[in-house]
Short mmCIF file of C-alpha atoms in Angstrom, two decimals:
data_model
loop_
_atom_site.label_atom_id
_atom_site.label_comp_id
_atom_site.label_asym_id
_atom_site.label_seq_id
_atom_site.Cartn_x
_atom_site.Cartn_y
_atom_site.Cartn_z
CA UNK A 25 -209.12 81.40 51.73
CA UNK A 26 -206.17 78.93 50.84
CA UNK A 27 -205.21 76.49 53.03
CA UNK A 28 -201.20 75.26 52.62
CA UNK A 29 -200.97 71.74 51.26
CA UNK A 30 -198.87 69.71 54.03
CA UNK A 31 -196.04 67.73 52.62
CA UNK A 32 -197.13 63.94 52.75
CA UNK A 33 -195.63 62.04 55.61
CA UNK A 34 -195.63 57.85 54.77
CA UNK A 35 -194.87 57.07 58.38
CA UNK A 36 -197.87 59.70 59.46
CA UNK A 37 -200.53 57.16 59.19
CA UNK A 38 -199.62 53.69 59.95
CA UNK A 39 -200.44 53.77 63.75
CA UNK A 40 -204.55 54.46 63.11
CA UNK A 41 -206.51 52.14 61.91
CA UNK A 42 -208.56 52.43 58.14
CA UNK A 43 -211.60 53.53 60.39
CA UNK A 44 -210.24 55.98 62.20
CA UNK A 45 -208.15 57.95 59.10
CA UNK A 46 -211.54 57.70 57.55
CA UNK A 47 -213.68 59.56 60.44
CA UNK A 48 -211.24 62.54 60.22
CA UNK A 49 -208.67 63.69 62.47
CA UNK A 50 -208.32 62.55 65.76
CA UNK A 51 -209.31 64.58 68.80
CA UNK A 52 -207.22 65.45 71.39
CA UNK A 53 -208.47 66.68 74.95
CA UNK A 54 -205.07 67.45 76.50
CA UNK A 55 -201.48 68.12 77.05
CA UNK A 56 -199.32 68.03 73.74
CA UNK A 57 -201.74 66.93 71.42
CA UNK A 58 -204.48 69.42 72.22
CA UNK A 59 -201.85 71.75 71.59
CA UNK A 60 -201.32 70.16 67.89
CA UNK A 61 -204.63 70.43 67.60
CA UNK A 62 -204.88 73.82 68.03
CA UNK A 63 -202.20 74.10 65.74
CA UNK A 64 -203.76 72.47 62.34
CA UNK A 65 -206.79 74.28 63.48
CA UNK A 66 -204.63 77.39 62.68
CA UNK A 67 -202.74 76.10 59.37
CA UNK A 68 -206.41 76.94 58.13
CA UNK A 69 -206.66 80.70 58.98
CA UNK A 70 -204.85 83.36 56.40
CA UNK A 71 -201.21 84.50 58.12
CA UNK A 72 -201.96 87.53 59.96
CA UNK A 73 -200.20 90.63 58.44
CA UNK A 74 -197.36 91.93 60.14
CA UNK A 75 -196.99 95.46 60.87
CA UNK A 76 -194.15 97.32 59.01
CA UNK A 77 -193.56 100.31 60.93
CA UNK A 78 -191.18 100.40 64.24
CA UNK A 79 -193.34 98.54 66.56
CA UNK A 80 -192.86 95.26 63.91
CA UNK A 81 -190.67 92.58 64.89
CA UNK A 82 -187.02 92.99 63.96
CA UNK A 83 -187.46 90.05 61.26
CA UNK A 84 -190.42 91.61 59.75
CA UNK A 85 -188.83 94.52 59.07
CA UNK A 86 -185.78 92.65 57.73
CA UNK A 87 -187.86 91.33 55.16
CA UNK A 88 -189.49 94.57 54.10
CA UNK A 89 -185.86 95.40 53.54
CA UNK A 90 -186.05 98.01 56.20
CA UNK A 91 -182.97 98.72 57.68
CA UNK A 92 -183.24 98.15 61.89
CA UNK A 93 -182.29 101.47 64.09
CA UNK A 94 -180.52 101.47 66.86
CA UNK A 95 -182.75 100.80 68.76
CA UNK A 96 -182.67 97.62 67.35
CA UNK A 97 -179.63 97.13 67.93
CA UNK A 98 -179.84 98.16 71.95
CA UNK A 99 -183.15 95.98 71.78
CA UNK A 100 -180.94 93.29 70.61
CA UNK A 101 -177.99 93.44 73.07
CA UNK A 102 -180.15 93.67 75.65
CA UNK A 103 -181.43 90.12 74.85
CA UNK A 104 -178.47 88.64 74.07
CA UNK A 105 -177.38 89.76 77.48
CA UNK A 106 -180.49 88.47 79.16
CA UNK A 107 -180.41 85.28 77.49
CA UNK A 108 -176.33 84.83 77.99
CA UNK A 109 -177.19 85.28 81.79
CA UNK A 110 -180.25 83.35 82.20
CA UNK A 111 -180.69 80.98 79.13
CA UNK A 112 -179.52 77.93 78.43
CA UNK A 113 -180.67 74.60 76.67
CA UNK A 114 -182.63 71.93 78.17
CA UNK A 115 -180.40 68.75 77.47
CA UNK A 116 -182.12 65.16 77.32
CA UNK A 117 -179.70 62.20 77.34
CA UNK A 118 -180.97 59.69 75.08
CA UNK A 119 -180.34 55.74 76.56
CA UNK A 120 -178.32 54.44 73.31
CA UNK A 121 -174.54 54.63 74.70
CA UNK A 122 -172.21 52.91 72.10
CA UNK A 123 -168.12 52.74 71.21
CA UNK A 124 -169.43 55.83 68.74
CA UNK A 125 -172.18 57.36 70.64
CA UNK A 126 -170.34 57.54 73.94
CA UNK A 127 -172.65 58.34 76.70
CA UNK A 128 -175.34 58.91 74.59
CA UNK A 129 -177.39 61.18 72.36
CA UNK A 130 -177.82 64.58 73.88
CA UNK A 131 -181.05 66.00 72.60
CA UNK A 132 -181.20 70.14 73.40
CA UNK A 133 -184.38 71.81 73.54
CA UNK A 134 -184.57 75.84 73.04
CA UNK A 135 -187.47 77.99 73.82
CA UNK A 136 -190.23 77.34 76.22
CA UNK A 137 -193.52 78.29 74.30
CA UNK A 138 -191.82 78.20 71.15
CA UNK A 139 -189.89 75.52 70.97
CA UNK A 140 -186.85 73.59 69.29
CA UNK A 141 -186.14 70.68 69.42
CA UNK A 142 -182.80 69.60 68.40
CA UNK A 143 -181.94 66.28 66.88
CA UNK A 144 -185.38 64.02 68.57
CA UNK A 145 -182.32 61.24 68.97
CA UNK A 146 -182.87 56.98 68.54
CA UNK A 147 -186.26 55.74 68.24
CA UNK A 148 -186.54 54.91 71.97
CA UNK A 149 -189.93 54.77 73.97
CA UNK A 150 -188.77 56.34 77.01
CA UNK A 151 -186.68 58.83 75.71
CA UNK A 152 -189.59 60.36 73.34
CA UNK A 153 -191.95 60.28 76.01
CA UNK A 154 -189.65 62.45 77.92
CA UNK A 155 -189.74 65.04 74.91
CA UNK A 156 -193.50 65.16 74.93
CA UNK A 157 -193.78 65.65 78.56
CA UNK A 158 -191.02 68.76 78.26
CA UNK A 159 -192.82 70.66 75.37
CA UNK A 160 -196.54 69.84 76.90
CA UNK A 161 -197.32 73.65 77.76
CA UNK A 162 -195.57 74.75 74.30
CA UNK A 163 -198.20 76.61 71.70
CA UNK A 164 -195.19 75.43 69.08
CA UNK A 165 -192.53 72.75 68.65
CA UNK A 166 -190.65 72.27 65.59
CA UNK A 167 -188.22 69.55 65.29
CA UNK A 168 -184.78 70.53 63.48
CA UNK A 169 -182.16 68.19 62.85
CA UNK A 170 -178.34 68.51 62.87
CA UNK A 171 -178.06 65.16 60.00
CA UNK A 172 -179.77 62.28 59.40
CA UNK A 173 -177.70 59.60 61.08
CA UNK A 174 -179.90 57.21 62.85
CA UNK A 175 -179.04 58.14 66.77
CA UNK A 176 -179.85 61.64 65.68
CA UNK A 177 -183.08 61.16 63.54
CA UNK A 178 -184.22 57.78 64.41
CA UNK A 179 -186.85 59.21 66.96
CA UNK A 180 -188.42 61.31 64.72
CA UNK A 181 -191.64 59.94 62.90
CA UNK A 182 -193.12 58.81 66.22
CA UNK A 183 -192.40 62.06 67.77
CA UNK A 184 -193.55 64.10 64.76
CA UNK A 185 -196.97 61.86 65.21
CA UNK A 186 -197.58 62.48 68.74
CA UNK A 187 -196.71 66.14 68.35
CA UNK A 188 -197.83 66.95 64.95
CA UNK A 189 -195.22 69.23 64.36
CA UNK A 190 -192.65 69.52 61.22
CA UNK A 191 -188.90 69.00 60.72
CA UNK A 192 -186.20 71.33 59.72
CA UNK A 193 -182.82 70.59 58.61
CA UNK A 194 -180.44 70.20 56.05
CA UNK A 195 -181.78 70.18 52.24
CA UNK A 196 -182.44 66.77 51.55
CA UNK A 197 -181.82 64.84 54.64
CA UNK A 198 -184.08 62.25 55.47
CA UNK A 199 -187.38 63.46 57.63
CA UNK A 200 -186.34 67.03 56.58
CA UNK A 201 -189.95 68.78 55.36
CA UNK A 202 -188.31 72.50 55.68
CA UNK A 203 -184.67 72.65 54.22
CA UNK A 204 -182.43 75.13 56.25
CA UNK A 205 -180.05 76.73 53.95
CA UNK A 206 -177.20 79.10 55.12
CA UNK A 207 -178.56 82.21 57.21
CA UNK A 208 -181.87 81.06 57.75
CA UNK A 209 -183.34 80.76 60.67
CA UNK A 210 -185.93 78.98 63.44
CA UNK A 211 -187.36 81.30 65.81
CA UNK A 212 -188.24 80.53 69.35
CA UNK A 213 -189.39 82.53 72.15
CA UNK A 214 -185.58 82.23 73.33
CA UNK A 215 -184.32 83.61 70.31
CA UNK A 216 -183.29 82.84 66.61
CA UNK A 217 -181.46 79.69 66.08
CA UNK A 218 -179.20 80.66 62.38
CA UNK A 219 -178.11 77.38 60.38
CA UNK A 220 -174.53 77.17 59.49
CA UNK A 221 -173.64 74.49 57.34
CA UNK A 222 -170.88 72.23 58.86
CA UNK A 223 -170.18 69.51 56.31
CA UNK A 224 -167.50 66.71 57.04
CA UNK A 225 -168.95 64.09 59.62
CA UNK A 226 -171.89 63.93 57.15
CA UNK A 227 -172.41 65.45 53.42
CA UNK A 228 -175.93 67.15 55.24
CA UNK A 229 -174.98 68.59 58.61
CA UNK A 230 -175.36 71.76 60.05
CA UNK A 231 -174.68 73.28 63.37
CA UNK A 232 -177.12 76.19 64.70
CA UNK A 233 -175.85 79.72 65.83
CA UNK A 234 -178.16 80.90 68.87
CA UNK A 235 -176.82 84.96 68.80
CA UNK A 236 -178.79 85.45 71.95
CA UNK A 237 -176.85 83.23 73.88
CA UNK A 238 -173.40 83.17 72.07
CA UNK A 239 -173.43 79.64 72.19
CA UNK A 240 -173.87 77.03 68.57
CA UNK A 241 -175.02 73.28 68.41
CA UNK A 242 -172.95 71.27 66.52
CA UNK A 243 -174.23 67.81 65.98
CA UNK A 244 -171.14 65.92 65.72
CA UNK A 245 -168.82 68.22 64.35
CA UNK A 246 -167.15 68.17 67.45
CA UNK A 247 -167.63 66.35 70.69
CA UNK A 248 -167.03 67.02 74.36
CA UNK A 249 -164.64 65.02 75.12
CA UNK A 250 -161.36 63.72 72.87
CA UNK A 251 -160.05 65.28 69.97
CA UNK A 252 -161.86 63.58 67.14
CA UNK A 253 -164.65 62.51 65.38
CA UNK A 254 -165.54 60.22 62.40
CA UNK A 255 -164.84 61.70 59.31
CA UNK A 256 -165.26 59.42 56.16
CA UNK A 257 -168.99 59.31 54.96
CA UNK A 258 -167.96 60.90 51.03
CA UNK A 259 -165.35 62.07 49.02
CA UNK A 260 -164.14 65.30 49.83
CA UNK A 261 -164.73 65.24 53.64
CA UNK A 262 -162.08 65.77 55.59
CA UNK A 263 -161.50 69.41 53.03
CA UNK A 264 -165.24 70.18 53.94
CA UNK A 265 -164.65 69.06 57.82
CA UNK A 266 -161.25 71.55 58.26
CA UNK A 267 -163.17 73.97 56.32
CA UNK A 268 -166.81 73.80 58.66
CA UNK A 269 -164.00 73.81 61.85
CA UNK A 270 -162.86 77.37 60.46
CA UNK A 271 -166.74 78.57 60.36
CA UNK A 272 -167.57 77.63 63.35
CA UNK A 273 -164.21 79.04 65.25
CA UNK A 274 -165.23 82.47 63.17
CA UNK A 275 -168.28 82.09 65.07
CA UNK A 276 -166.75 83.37 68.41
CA UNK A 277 -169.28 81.43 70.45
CA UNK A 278 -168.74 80.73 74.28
CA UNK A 279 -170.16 77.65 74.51
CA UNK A 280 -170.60 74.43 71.87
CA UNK A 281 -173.21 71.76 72.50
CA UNK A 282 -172.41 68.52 70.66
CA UNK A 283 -174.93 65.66 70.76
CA UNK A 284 -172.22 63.66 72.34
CA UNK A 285 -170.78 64.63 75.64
CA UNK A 286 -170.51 67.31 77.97
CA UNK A 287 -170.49 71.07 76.35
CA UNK A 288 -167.69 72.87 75.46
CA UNK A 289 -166.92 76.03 77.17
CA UNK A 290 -163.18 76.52 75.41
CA UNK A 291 -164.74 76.50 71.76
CA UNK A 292 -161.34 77.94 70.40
CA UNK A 293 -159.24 75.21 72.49
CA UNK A 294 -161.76 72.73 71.81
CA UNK A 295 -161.80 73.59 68.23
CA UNK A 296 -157.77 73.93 67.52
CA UNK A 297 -157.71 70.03 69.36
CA UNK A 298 -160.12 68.75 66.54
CA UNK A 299 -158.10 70.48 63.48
CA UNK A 300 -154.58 69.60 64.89
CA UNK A 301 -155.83 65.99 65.32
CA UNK A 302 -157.16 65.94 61.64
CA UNK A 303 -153.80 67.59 60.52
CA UNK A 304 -152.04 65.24 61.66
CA UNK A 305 -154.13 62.28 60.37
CA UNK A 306 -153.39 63.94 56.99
CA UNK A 307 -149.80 64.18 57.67
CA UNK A 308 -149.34 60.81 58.72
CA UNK A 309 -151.07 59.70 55.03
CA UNK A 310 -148.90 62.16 53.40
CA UNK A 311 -145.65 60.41 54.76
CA UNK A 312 -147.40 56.56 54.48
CA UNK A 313 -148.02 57.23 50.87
CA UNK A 314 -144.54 58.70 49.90
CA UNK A 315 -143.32 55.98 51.45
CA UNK A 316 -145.55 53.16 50.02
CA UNK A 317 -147.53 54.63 47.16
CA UNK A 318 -148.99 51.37 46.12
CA UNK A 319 -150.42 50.32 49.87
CA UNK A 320 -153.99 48.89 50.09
CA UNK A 321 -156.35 50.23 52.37
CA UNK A 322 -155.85 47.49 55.00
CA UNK A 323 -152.06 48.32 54.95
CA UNK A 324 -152.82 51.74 55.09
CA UNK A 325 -155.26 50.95 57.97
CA UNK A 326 -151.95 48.51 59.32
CA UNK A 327 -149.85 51.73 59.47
CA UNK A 328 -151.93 54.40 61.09
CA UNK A 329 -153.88 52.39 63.76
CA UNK A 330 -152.09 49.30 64.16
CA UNK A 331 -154.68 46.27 65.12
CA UNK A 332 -158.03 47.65 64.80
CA UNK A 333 -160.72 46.33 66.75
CA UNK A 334 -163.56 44.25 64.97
CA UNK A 335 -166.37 46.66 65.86
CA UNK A 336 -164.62 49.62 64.37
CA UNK A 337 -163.49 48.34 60.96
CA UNK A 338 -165.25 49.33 58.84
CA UNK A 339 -165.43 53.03 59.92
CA UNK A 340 -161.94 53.26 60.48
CA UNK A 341 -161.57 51.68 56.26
CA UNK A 342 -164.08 54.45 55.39
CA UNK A 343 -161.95 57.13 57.50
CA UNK A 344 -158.32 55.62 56.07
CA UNK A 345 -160.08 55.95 52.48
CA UNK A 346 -161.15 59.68 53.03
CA UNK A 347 -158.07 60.42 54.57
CA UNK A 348 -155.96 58.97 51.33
CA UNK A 349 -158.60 60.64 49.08
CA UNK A 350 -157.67 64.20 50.36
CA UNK A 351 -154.02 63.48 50.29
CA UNK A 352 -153.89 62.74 46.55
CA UNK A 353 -156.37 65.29 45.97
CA UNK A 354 -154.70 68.29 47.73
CA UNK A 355 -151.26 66.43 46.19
#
């Protein structure tokens, strides 16, 4: 019997002592972490095998290659009924409100003994505690992050300690153990969550599709309130950003949960605001540059935003730069 080799985590063991790592792992009589102990208790047994005939699970049969009936598919809408009625996120506000954060970090939660937690949020005491309490009754909680930005993924080696659990996300974002490439899923007892890769805000961000519910997470792709977001992090992003805009909209969803603000319940309106303000970012570098081909950044910066204020410099310099960069690009 072969036990799976966990990936090593650096930040895993700097809270015990040299003592304690040696005497084994720690023992855990309750809540959460009796849970997590159950759980590497398990990482030791064989998987059990799945059945393959009709009685299997819809995604065990998917990956026999079997195709599903239709009473699958009736299965299926009935869930996706139940869950559009009844189900909907847990949201935790995170206390970090900033110029660029607004309000806060929303951290969602999906399933109730399966359980996902999206984007753990700033490394803050009394927000993590918060997410412990919330998944203490769950038999399993996997984290998955959106991207790797730091009010999004600060939280999450002290939360991955005290709830021994692993991270998901995009392929090679910092924390991430289990890449999520397109299609693939997370399964909770709420349904699948499906990653859909949304580049543009970052070069590593995805949003997640939850069928069941008709409804996607999408980081900071969009938010819930304005028209914009920051867009400037690598060459190439404002192309990716339109083009992640398109996915989602082909989505059809009837709700979008962004980590920042309220959700969306108008995803086309909410998603034709954030391309027509990007469009017309664009156009105004189009005409600057015909105009003054040879203009620096900070004259650039001059023409589209007027005085900017201290605090946002430098991300509006990084936004100007992307901006020009697709302009000259796209010619």
């Amino acid at each position: 019997m072969t036990k799976t080799r966990r990936r090593s985590r650096p930040w895993r063991t700097s809270w015990r002592s040299s003592s304690q790592r040696s005497a084994g792992p720690l023992r855990v009589p309750s809540g959460p972490r009796r849970h997590a102990q159950e759980r590497r208790e398990r990482r030791g047994a064989a998987p059990a095998r799945r059945e393959e005939g009709r009685d299997a699970p819809l995604s065990a049969r998917r990956a026999t290659g079997k195709a599903a009936s239709s009473e699958d598919a009736e299965r299926i809408e009935c869930r996706r009924r139940s869950c559009t009625r009844a189900a909907r996120p847990r949201r935790f506000l995170a206390p970090n409100p900033t110029p660029f954060t607004r309000g806060g970090t929303y951290t969602h939660l999906v399933g109730e003994k399966s359980v996902c937690i999206i984007d753990p949020g700033p490394d803050h005491p009394e927000h993590r505690e918060r997410l412990v309490t919330a998944v203490a009754d769950a038999r399993e909680v996997r984290i998955v992050l959106t991207h790797d930005h730091g009010d999004h993924a600060g939280g999450v080696p002290k939360l991955v300690e005290r709830l021994d659990c692993e991270t998901w996300g995009p392929a090679g974002a910092r924390y991430v153990e289990r890449p999520l490439h397109a299609g693939e899923h997370v399964s909770t007892d709420q349904g699948e969550l499906v990653a859909v890769p949304t580049p543009g805000h970052a070069e590593r961000h995805l949003a997640l599709h939850w069928p069941e519910a008709e409804a996607l997470f999408v980081g900071d792709l969009l938010l819930g309130e304005g028209s914009t977001t920051w867009v400037g992090a690598y060459a190439g992003c404002v192309a990716d950003y339109l083009g992640s805009l398109a996915r989602v909209d082909g989505l059809e969803a009837k709700a979008l949960y962004p980590a920042h603000g309220p959700p969306l319940t108008r995803p086309t309106e909410a998603v034709a605001r954030f391309r027509a303000h990007r469009l017309k970012r664009v156009a105004q570098m189009r005409e600057l540059l015909a105009r003054r081909p040879n203009a620096s950044e900070a004259e650039l910066v001059e023409g589209m935003y007027g005085d900017a204020p201290p605090e946002a410099e430098k991300a509006i310099l990084a936004s100007v730069g992307a901006l020009r960069e697709h302009v000259l690009r796209s010619g």
